Short mmCIF file of C-alpha atoms in Angstrom, two decimals:
data_model
loop_
_atom_site.label_atom_id
_atom_site.label_comp_id
_atom_site.label_asym_id
_atom_site.label_seq_id
_atom_site.Cartn_x
_atom_site.Cartn_y
_atom_site.Cartn_z
CA MET Y 4 135.98 91.64 -78.29
CA ASP Y 5 135.37 89.96 -74.95
CA GLN Y 6 138.49 90.45 -72.88
CA SER Y 7 137.61 87.87 -70.21
CA GLU Y 8 138.15 84.14 -70.37
CA ARG Y 9 137.52 81.12 -68.21
CA LEU Y 10 140.50 79.55 -66.45
CA ILE Y 11 140.38 76.20 -64.72
CA HIS Y 12 143.63 76.50 -62.82
CA PRO Y 13 145.68 73.31 -62.39
CA GLY Y 14 146.55 72.07 -58.92
CA VAL Y 15 149.49 73.77 -57.30
CA ARG Y 16 151.89 71.87 -55.06
CA GLN Y 17 151.36 72.92 -51.46
CA ARG Y 18 154.48 74.62 -50.07
CA ARG Y 19 155.68 77.62 -48.10
CA TYR Y 20 155.70 80.86 -50.04
CA VAL Y 21 159.16 81.83 -51.26
CA HIS Y 22 160.52 85.31 -52.05
CA ILE Y 23 159.62 86.28 -55.58
CA MET Y 24 159.83 89.54 -57.49
CA VAL Y 25 156.06 90.10 -57.78
CA LYS Y 26 154.69 91.79 -54.64
CA LEU Y 27 151.10 91.64 -53.42
CA SER Y 28 149.40 94.28 -51.27
CA ALA Y 29 146.22 93.29 -49.37
CA CYS Y 30 144.05 96.38 -48.87
CA LEU Y 31 141.16 96.67 -46.36
CA ILE Y 32 138.87 99.39 -45.07
CA VAL Y 33 137.55 98.85 -41.56
CA LYS Y 34 135.52 100.29 -38.73
CA ASN Y 35 134.90 98.50 -35.42
CA GLU Y 36 135.76 95.07 -36.76
CA SER Y 37 137.57 93.68 -33.70
CA GLY Y 38 135.28 90.64 -33.48
CA ILE Y 39 136.11 89.39 -37.01
CA LEU Y 40 139.28 91.07 -38.19
CA PRO Y 41 141.74 88.53 -36.62
CA ARG Y 42 140.31 85.70 -38.69
CA CYS Y 43 140.71 87.67 -41.87
CA LEU Y 44 144.27 88.82 -41.17
CA GLU Y 45 145.29 85.34 -40.07
CA SER Y 46 144.21 84.04 -43.48
CA ILE Y 47 146.16 86.58 -45.58
CA GLN Y 48 149.29 87.32 -43.60
CA SER Y 49 151.21 84.34 -44.98
CA PHE Y 50 150.88 85.25 -48.65
CA ALA Y 51 150.42 89.05 -48.79
CA ASP Y 52 153.70 91.01 -48.86
CA GLU Y 53 152.03 93.86 -47.03
CA ILE Y 54 148.67 94.56 -45.47
CA ILE Y 55 147.24 98.07 -45.81
CA ILE Y 56 144.39 99.00 -43.49
CA VAL Y 57 142.40 102.22 -43.71
CA ASP Y 58 140.44 102.77 -40.56
CA THR Y 59 137.41 105.04 -40.90
CA GLY Y 60 136.80 105.78 -37.24
CA SER Y 61 136.95 102.66 -35.04
CA THR Y 62 136.17 103.08 -31.36
CA ASP Y 63 137.05 99.53 -30.37
CA ASN Y 64 140.49 97.88 -30.56
CA THR Y 65 140.41 97.26 -34.30
CA VAL Y 66 143.57 99.31 -34.84
CA GLU Y 67 145.46 97.48 -32.11
CA ILE Y 68 144.55 94.14 -33.67
CA ALA Y 69 145.69 95.33 -37.09
CA LEU Y 70 149.05 96.45 -35.69
CA ARG Y 71 149.45 93.11 -34.02
CA TYR Y 72 149.42 91.53 -37.46
CA LYS Y 73 152.05 94.01 -38.75
CA ALA Y 74 149.49 95.85 -40.88
CA LYS Y 75 150.22 99.40 -42.00
CA VAL Y 76 147.34 101.41 -40.55
CA HIS Y 77 146.12 104.73 -41.92
CA HIS Y 78 143.20 106.81 -40.77
CA PHE Y 79 140.56 108.30 -43.01
CA GLN Y 80 137.60 110.56 -42.24
CA TRP Y 81 134.47 108.72 -43.37
CA ARG Y 82 132.54 110.68 -46.04
CA ASN Y 83 129.69 108.26 -46.84
CA ASP Y 84 131.52 106.95 -49.87
CA PHE Y 85 132.96 103.45 -49.95
CA SER Y 86 134.96 104.10 -53.16
CA ALA Y 87 136.69 107.08 -51.55
CA ALA Y 88 137.84 104.90 -48.65
CA ARG Y 89 138.89 102.04 -50.97
CA ASN Y 90 140.87 104.46 -53.16
CA GLU Y 91 142.59 105.87 -50.09
CA SER Y 92 143.88 102.35 -49.30
CA LEU Y 93 145.28 102.10 -52.85
CA ARG Y 94 147.32 105.27 -52.26
CA TYR Y 95 149.42 103.53 -49.65
CA ALA Y 96 149.99 100.22 -51.46
CA ASN Y 97 153.47 99.46 -52.73
CA GLY Y 98 152.87 96.02 -54.31
CA ASP Y 99 152.80 95.20 -57.97
CA TRP Y 100 149.34 93.69 -57.43
CA ILE Y 101 146.40 94.60 -55.19
CA LEU Y 102 144.08 92.23 -53.40
CA TYR Y 103 141.12 93.99 -51.81
CA ILE Y 104 139.31 92.11 -49.12
CA ASP Y 105 136.87 92.84 -46.30
CA ALA Y 106 137.24 92.07 -42.59
CA ASP Y 107 134.41 89.50 -42.79
CA GLU Y 108 136.17 87.43 -45.47
CA ILE Y 109 138.89 84.80 -45.47
CA ILE Y 110 141.10 83.12 -48.10
CA ASP Y 111 142.17 79.54 -47.40
CA GLU Y 112 145.57 78.15 -48.30
CA ALA Y 113 144.55 76.48 -51.54
CA ASN Y 114 143.11 79.72 -52.95
CA ALA Y 115 146.02 81.76 -51.61
CA LEU Y 116 148.38 79.52 -53.64
CA LYS Y 117 146.30 80.15 -56.76
CA ILE Y 118 146.51 83.91 -56.29
CA ARG Y 119 150.25 83.83 -55.76
CA SER Y 120 150.73 81.71 -58.89
CA LEU Y 121 148.44 83.72 -61.15
CA ILE Y 122 149.88 87.17 -60.36
CA ASN Y 123 153.08 85.99 -61.98
CA SER Y 124 151.27 86.05 -65.35
CA LYS Y 125 152.64 88.77 -67.58
CA ASP Y 126 149.69 89.27 -69.94
CA ILE Y 127 146.75 89.92 -67.56
CA MET Y 128 145.73 93.02 -65.62
CA ALA Y 129 143.14 91.56 -63.25
CA LEU Y 130 141.55 88.39 -61.87
CA THR Y 131 137.96 87.78 -60.99
CA VAL Y 132 137.16 85.48 -58.05
CA ARG Y 133 134.03 83.78 -56.75
CA GLN Y 134 132.81 85.12 -53.47
CA CYS Y 135 131.04 82.42 -51.42
CA ILE Y 136 128.25 83.82 -49.26
CA PRO Y 137 126.69 81.36 -46.81
CA GLN Y 138 122.98 81.72 -45.98
CA GLN Y 139 120.80 81.10 -42.99
CA CYS Y 140 120.21 77.44 -42.22
CA ASP Y 141 116.47 77.64 -43.04
CA ASN Y 142 117.15 78.83 -46.59
CA ILE Y 143 116.80 76.49 -49.52
CA ALA Y 144 119.99 78.10 -50.81
CA THR Y 145 122.89 77.29 -48.50
CA SER Y 146 125.43 79.49 -50.31
CA PHE Y 147 125.51 82.05 -53.11
CA TYR Y 148 128.51 82.56 -55.37
CA SER Y 149 129.08 85.99 -56.90
CA GLU Y 150 131.88 86.87 -59.31
CA TYR Y 151 133.91 90.01 -58.57
CA CYS Y 152 137.26 91.46 -59.60
CA ARG Y 153 139.31 91.39 -56.39
CA VAL Y 154 142.89 91.11 -57.65
CA PHE Y 155 144.45 93.62 -60.07
CA ARG Y 156 147.69 95.36 -60.95
CA ARG Y 157 148.54 98.54 -59.11
CA HIS Y 158 148.02 101.35 -61.62
CA PRO Y 159 147.29 105.07 -61.13
CA GLU Y 160 144.20 104.90 -63.32
CA ILE Y 161 142.68 101.85 -61.72
CA ARG Y 162 140.32 103.19 -59.09
CA PHE Y 163 137.02 102.28 -57.45
CA GLU Y 164 133.71 103.83 -58.56
CA GLY Y 165 130.33 104.07 -56.84
CA THR Y 166 129.26 105.33 -53.46
CA ILE Y 167 128.24 101.81 -52.37
CA HIS Y 168 128.71 98.37 -53.92
CA GLU Y 169 131.85 99.92 -55.36
CA GLN Y 170 133.33 98.51 -58.57
CA ILE Y 171 136.87 98.34 -59.86
CA LEU Y 172 136.17 96.68 -63.24
CA PRO Y 173 135.03 99.80 -65.17
CA SER Y 174 138.40 101.50 -64.77
CA ILE Y 175 140.28 98.33 -65.77
CA LYS Y 176 138.08 97.90 -68.88
CA ARG Y 177 138.71 101.50 -69.90
CA LEU Y 178 142.42 100.69 -69.97
CA GLY Y 179 141.75 97.66 -72.18
CA GLY Y 180 143.23 95.33 -69.60
CA LYS Y 181 142.88 91.59 -69.94
CA ILE Y 182 140.73 90.10 -67.17
CA LEU Y 183 141.13 86.46 -66.22
CA ARG Y 184 138.18 84.56 -64.66
CA ALA Y 185 139.87 82.36 -62.09
CA ASP Y 186 138.56 79.49 -59.95
CA ILE Y 187 139.59 81.33 -56.78
CA ILE Y 188 137.09 81.41 -53.90
CA ILE Y 189 136.91 84.03 -51.15
CA HIS Y 190 134.68 83.08 -48.22
CA HIS Y 191 132.38 85.87 -46.99
CA TRP Y 192 130.50 85.63 -43.70
CA ALA Y 193 128.54 88.88 -43.14
CA TYR Y 194 125.27 87.63 -44.59
CA ALA Y 195 125.21 84.64 -42.30
CA PHE Y 196 124.65 87.10 -39.45
CA ASN Y 197 121.36 87.18 -37.54
CA LYS Y 198 118.28 88.89 -38.90
CA GLU Y 199 118.75 92.09 -36.87
CA LYS Y 200 122.29 92.61 -38.12
CA LYS Y 201 121.12 91.99 -41.70
CA ARG Y 202 118.28 94.48 -41.24
CA GLN Y 203 120.65 97.15 -39.92
CA ARG Y 204 123.00 96.63 -42.82
CA ALA Y 205 120.12 96.79 -45.31
CA GLU Y 206 118.85 100.04 -43.81
CA ARG Y 207 122.33 101.54 -44.03
CA ASN Y 208 122.71 100.41 -47.63
CA LEU Y 209 119.29 101.81 -48.58
CA ASN Y 210 120.34 105.36 -47.73
CA TYR Y 211 123.47 105.12 -49.86
CA LEU Y 212 121.65 103.46 -52.77
CA LEU Y 213 118.93 106.11 -52.86
CA LYS Y 214 121.58 108.79 -53.16
CA GLU Y 215 123.23 106.82 -55.95
CA PHE Y 216 119.83 106.42 -57.62
CA GLU Y 217 119.30 110.16 -57.55
CA LYS Y 218 122.58 110.70 -59.41
CA ASN Y 219 122.00 107.95 -62.00
CA PRO Y 220 118.43 106.62 -62.00
CA ASP Y 221 119.02 104.30 -64.98
CA ASP Y 222 122.17 102.54 -63.77
CA SER Y 223 121.37 98.83 -63.87
CA PHE Y 224 123.77 97.81 -61.09
CA THR Y 225 122.31 100.43 -58.76
CA LEU Y 226 118.77 99.36 -59.60
CA PHE Y 227 119.59 95.70 -58.97
CA ASN Y 228 121.08 96.42 -55.55
CA LEU Y 229 118.26 98.82 -54.66
CA GLY Y 230 115.68 96.14 -55.54
CA MET Y 231 117.54 93.58 -53.43
CA THR Y 232 117.68 95.94 -50.49
CA TYR Y 233 113.98 96.85 -50.66
CA GLN Y 234 113.13 93.16 -50.82
CA GLU Y 235 115.34 92.38 -47.82
CA LEU Y 236 113.55 95.08 -45.85
CA GLY Y 237 110.14 93.68 -46.81
CA ASN Y 238 109.17 96.56 -49.12
CA ASN Y 239 108.10 94.31 -51.98
CA ASP Y 240 106.10 96.95 -53.88
CA SER Y 241 109.14 99.16 -54.24
CA ALA Y 242 111.30 96.16 -55.03
CA ILE Y 243 108.98 95.20 -57.93
CA GLN Y 244 109.07 98.73 -59.36
CA VAL Y 245 112.86 98.87 -59.23
CA TYR Y 246 113.43 95.42 -60.71
CA LEU Y 247 111.02 96.07 -63.56
CA ARG Y 248 112.66 99.46 -64.24
CA MET Y 249 116.00 97.68 -64.53
CA LEU Y 250 114.68 94.93 -66.79
CA GLU Y 251 112.86 97.34 -69.11
CA LYS Y 252 116.10 99.12 -70.10
CA PRO Y 253 118.96 97.98 -72.30
CA THR Y 254 121.82 96.94 -70.06
CA ASP Y 255 125.32 95.50 -70.08
CA ILE Y 256 124.84 94.04 -66.64
CA LYS Y 257 125.79 90.35 -66.47
CA ASN Y 258 123.14 87.65 -66.94
CA GLU Y 259 123.68 86.41 -63.41
CA LEU Y 260 122.23 89.63 -61.94
CA THR Y 261 119.47 89.91 -64.55
CA GLY Y 262 118.50 86.29 -63.83
CA GLN Y 263 118.53 86.90 -60.12
CA SER Y 264 116.21 89.86 -60.57
CA HIS Y 265 113.71 87.60 -62.36
CA ILE Y 266 114.01 85.00 -59.61
CA ASN Y 267 113.38 87.64 -56.94
CA LEU Y 268 110.32 88.89 -58.85
CA SER Y 269 109.08 85.30 -59.12
CA LYS Y 270 109.34 84.91 -55.35
CA ILE Y 271 107.47 88.13 -54.66
CA TYR Y 272 104.68 87.33 -57.16
CA LEU Y 273 104.31 83.82 -55.71
CA GLU Y 274 103.95 85.29 -52.21
CA ASN Y 275 101.20 87.51 -53.65
CA ASP Y 276 99.49 84.46 -55.23
CA ASN Y 277 100.13 85.74 -58.76
CA THR Y 278 101.34 82.46 -60.19
CA THR Y 279 101.14 83.65 -63.82
CA LYS Y 280 103.76 86.31 -63.29
CA ALA Y 281 105.72 84.06 -60.95
CA VAL Y 282 106.02 81.42 -63.67
CA TYR Y 283 106.99 84.01 -66.30
CA HIS Y 284 109.85 85.46 -64.31
CA ALA Y 285 111.14 82.00 -63.21
CA GLN Y 286 111.16 80.90 -66.84
CA GLN Y 287 113.03 84.08 -67.88
CA ALA Y 288 115.58 83.43 -65.15
CA LEU Y 289 116.16 79.86 -66.38
CA LEU Y 290 116.81 81.14 -69.91
CA LEU Y 291 119.16 83.93 -68.84
CA ASP Y 292 121.23 82.19 -66.15
CA THR Y 293 121.55 78.48 -66.73
CA ASN Y 294 123.87 77.93 -63.76
CA ASN Y 295 121.38 79.12 -61.15
CA PRO Y 296 119.23 76.21 -59.91
CA LEU Y 297 116.87 78.50 -58.05
CA SER Y 298 114.88 79.23 -61.21
CA ALA Y 299 114.06 75.56 -61.66
CA TYR Y 300 113.30 75.26 -57.99
CA MET Y 301 110.87 78.18 -58.20
CA LEU Y 302 109.09 76.48 -61.09
CA ALA Y 303 108.87 73.27 -59.06
CA THR Y 304 107.44 75.18 -56.10
CA ILE Y 305 104.81 76.79 -58.30
CA ALA Y 306 103.92 73.43 -59.84
CA VAL Y 307 103.40 71.92 -56.36
CA THR Y 308 100.99 74.73 -55.45
CA LYS Y 309 98.96 73.69 -58.50
CA LYS Y 310 99.30 69.96 -57.60
CA GLN Y 311 101.20 69.39 -60.82
CA PHE Y 312 103.51 66.90 -59.20
CA GLN Y 313 104.99 65.37 -62.35
CA LYS Y 314 105.93 68.79 -63.61
CA ALA Y 315 107.38 69.61 -60.20
CA ILE Y 316 109.51 66.43 -60.36
CA GLU Y 317 110.93 67.46 -63.73
CA HIS Y 318 111.87 70.93 -62.45
CA LEU Y 319 113.44 69.52 -59.30
CA GLU Y 320 115.51 67.09 -61.36
CA THR Y 321 116.68 70.05 -63.46
CA ALA Y 322 117.63 71.95 -60.26
CA ILE Y 323 119.65 68.89 -59.10
CA LYS Y 324 121.51 68.63 -62.42
CA ILE Y 325 122.46 72.31 -62.27
CA SER Y 326 123.47 72.04 -58.59
CA GLU Y 327 125.68 69.01 -59.21
CA GLY Y 328 127.42 70.62 -62.21
CA GLU Y 329 125.98 68.19 -64.75
CA THR Y 330 125.41 71.09 -67.17
CA GLY Y 331 129.19 71.61 -67.35
CA ILE Y 332 129.07 74.97 -65.58
CA ALA Y 333 129.79 75.60 -61.93
CA PRO Y 334 126.50 76.59 -60.22
CA ASN Y 335 126.35 80.05 -58.63
CA VAL Y 336 124.03 78.79 -55.88
CA GLU Y 337 124.41 75.77 -53.59
CA LEU Y 338 121.08 74.26 -52.62
CA ASN Y 339 120.08 72.43 -49.45
CA MET Y 340 120.16 69.04 -51.16
CA ALA Y 341 118.60 67.27 -48.17
CA GLN Y 342 115.49 69.46 -48.60
CA ILE Y 343 115.55 69.15 -52.40
CA TYR Y 344 115.44 65.34 -52.30
CA LEU Y 345 112.85 65.47 -49.51
CA GLU Y 346 110.58 67.58 -51.75
CA LEU Y 347 111.31 65.38 -54.78
CA GLY Y 348 110.38 62.29 -52.81
CA SER Y 349 107.22 63.97 -51.56
CA CYS Y 350 106.14 64.66 -55.12
CA ARG Y 351 106.66 61.01 -56.09
CA TYR Y 352 104.80 59.99 -52.92
CA SER Y 353 101.86 62.13 -54.01
CA LEU Y 354 101.84 60.25 -57.31
CA HIS Y 355 101.93 56.90 -55.42
CA ASP Y 356 105.45 56.14 -56.71
CA PHE Y 357 106.45 54.81 -53.29
CA VAL Y 358 109.62 53.01 -54.41
CA GLY Y 359 110.90 56.12 -56.18
CA ALA Y 360 109.90 58.24 -53.21
CA GLU Y 361 111.80 56.03 -50.79
CA ASN Y 362 114.93 56.32 -52.95
CA ASP Y 363 114.73 60.09 -52.82
CA PHE Y 364 114.10 60.12 -49.04
CA LEU Y 365 117.20 57.95 -48.59
CA ARG Y 366 119.23 60.43 -50.68
CA SER Y 367 117.90 63.18 -48.43
CA LEU Y 368 119.17 61.28 -45.37
CA ALA Y 369 122.56 60.91 -47.04
CA TYR Y 370 122.84 64.70 -46.85
CA ASP Y 371 121.26 65.04 -43.38
CA ALA Y 372 121.01 61.93 -41.25
CA SER Y 373 119.68 63.92 -38.29
CA ALA Y 374 116.39 64.79 -40.03
CA THR Y 375 113.25 62.90 -38.94
CA ASN Y 376 110.86 63.63 -41.79
CA PRO Y 377 112.51 61.26 -44.29
CA TYR Y 378 112.34 58.39 -41.80
CA ILE Y 379 108.62 59.07 -41.17
CA LEU Y 380 107.86 59.25 -44.90
CA ILE Y 381 109.80 56.08 -45.66
CA GLY Y 382 107.95 54.37 -42.82
CA ASN Y 383 104.58 55.49 -44.26
CA SER Y 384 105.61 54.37 -47.74
CA ARG Y 385 106.62 50.89 -46.47
CA LEU Y 386 103.35 50.59 -44.52
CA ILE Y 387 101.39 51.24 -47.67
CA ARG Y 388 103.41 48.54 -49.48
CA GLY Y 389 102.78 46.14 -46.60
CA ASP Y 390 106.35 46.11 -45.29
CA LYS Y 391 105.56 46.49 -41.57
CA ARG Y 392 108.98 45.36 -40.38
CA GLY Y 393 110.75 47.86 -42.64
CA ALA Y 394 108.31 50.59 -41.59
CA LYS Y 395 108.88 49.77 -37.92
CA ASP Y 396 112.65 50.23 -38.37
CA MET Y 397 112.13 53.69 -39.88
CA PHE Y 398 109.74 54.88 -37.14
CA GLU Y 399 112.11 53.62 -34.45
CA GLN Y 400 114.99 55.43 -36.12
CA ALA Y 401 112.97 58.65 -36.05
CA LEU Y 402 112.25 58.20 -32.35
CA THR Y 403 115.95 57.65 -31.68
CA ILE Y 404 116.45 61.19 -32.99
CA ASN Y 405 113.35 62.66 -31.32
CA PRO Y 406 111.67 60.46 -28.67
CA GLN Y 407 108.66 62.78 -28.53
CA LEU Y 408 107.79 62.51 -32.22
CA THR Y 409 104.03 61.92 -32.41
CA GLU Y 410 104.08 60.82 -36.05
CA ALA Y 411 106.66 58.10 -35.34
CA LYS Y 412 104.70 56.81 -32.33
CA SER Y 413 101.52 56.68 -34.42
CA GLY Y 414 103.44 54.80 -37.13
CA LEU Y 415 104.58 52.20 -34.62
CA THR Y 416 100.97 51.76 -33.48
CA LEU Y 417 99.92 51.14 -37.07
CA CYS Y 418 102.75 48.59 -37.47
CA SER Y 419 101.39 46.61 -34.55
CA ASN Y 420 97.84 46.51 -35.94
CA GLU Y 421 96.62 43.45 -37.85
CA LYS Y 422 96.00 45.63 -40.91
CA SER Y 423 97.66 48.92 -41.73
CA ALA Y 424 95.17 51.78 -41.82
CA LEU Y 425 97.24 53.47 -44.46
CA ALA Y 426 97.07 50.44 -46.69
CA ASN Y 427 93.30 50.64 -46.68
CA GLU Y 428 93.24 54.19 -47.98
#
């Protein structure tokens, strides 16, 4: 019997936290986090009854910062095992409930209120939350959402497992505890770091994952994270092998991760110009994880490479429906909607649907008014339709944003001609 359920939590009146019987301990493990720790502690100090910090060897002023926020600091000799450090933090907790959080995460007031309310429930043992992970600005995905158990009752048999990407859920499930899927969001910032920091983190993770793989070569969760790490480091051949090994075996891993594995394989195969396998894995992802719009976006991208613009339009419209929650399920990926509508309009433009294209370009501008490409494309579309005055407005708007824009200057020249060159094409 599935012990988890979906909860759409009602709004909670905003107020100061009052003294209640249920106590919450926030537990962190840290090392040299002085640059980001204050932001985290600032976000949790108002609703956590105590903050437990296990320091694994900081050489900066992390400990001093923690003490400034009245945290209880304990020292632990790092042994290349994240679960060991997490479990050490649990030893010192006195609360009825545990919230585990990292130094590069924050919880805003609205979500703090939800946590405080839900831990008063008498019939649940744990809560899952959605971790929001922002991406680099040049990524079609602006944020990823991953579901994790982060809040649970303090219990001697509830402990973390796994050297890296440690998990708490297995021990909770062995106890038969009821797990509530809550609409709580924790904001995570580490993966918005620059490429060098991400590379260093990936190289560190790879060493731990390879050791975990040696111990249990068929563990799906380890294989998934190993494939992700290989891919992040640019070792696509190894990533393919690991993903396929994971997908070939029976698994109880959630569809979200299986679907993401198919999406990642689709990306790799598309980069290698193997569109047949790219299509297959994107289609599998769409079947397995219906709240991830990236699978539809991948199919659209592949269709564009084949100049199948109508098919691309259909896939992009599917991606938009998923992204905007029209399927009735909260998406686990937020897309760059300005780029999505720009690509959708470009497909319509290629099919000479200039009115439809202009509508999509305008939607793109509604998400990002600082972009110049939509103005240029709307200007071109209006020129083709003979609307020189309207085209001129668009090119001038583009030049307002970037006075050196060659395409906009050329467009203005065409507007001043007796007959538009584009209209003659």
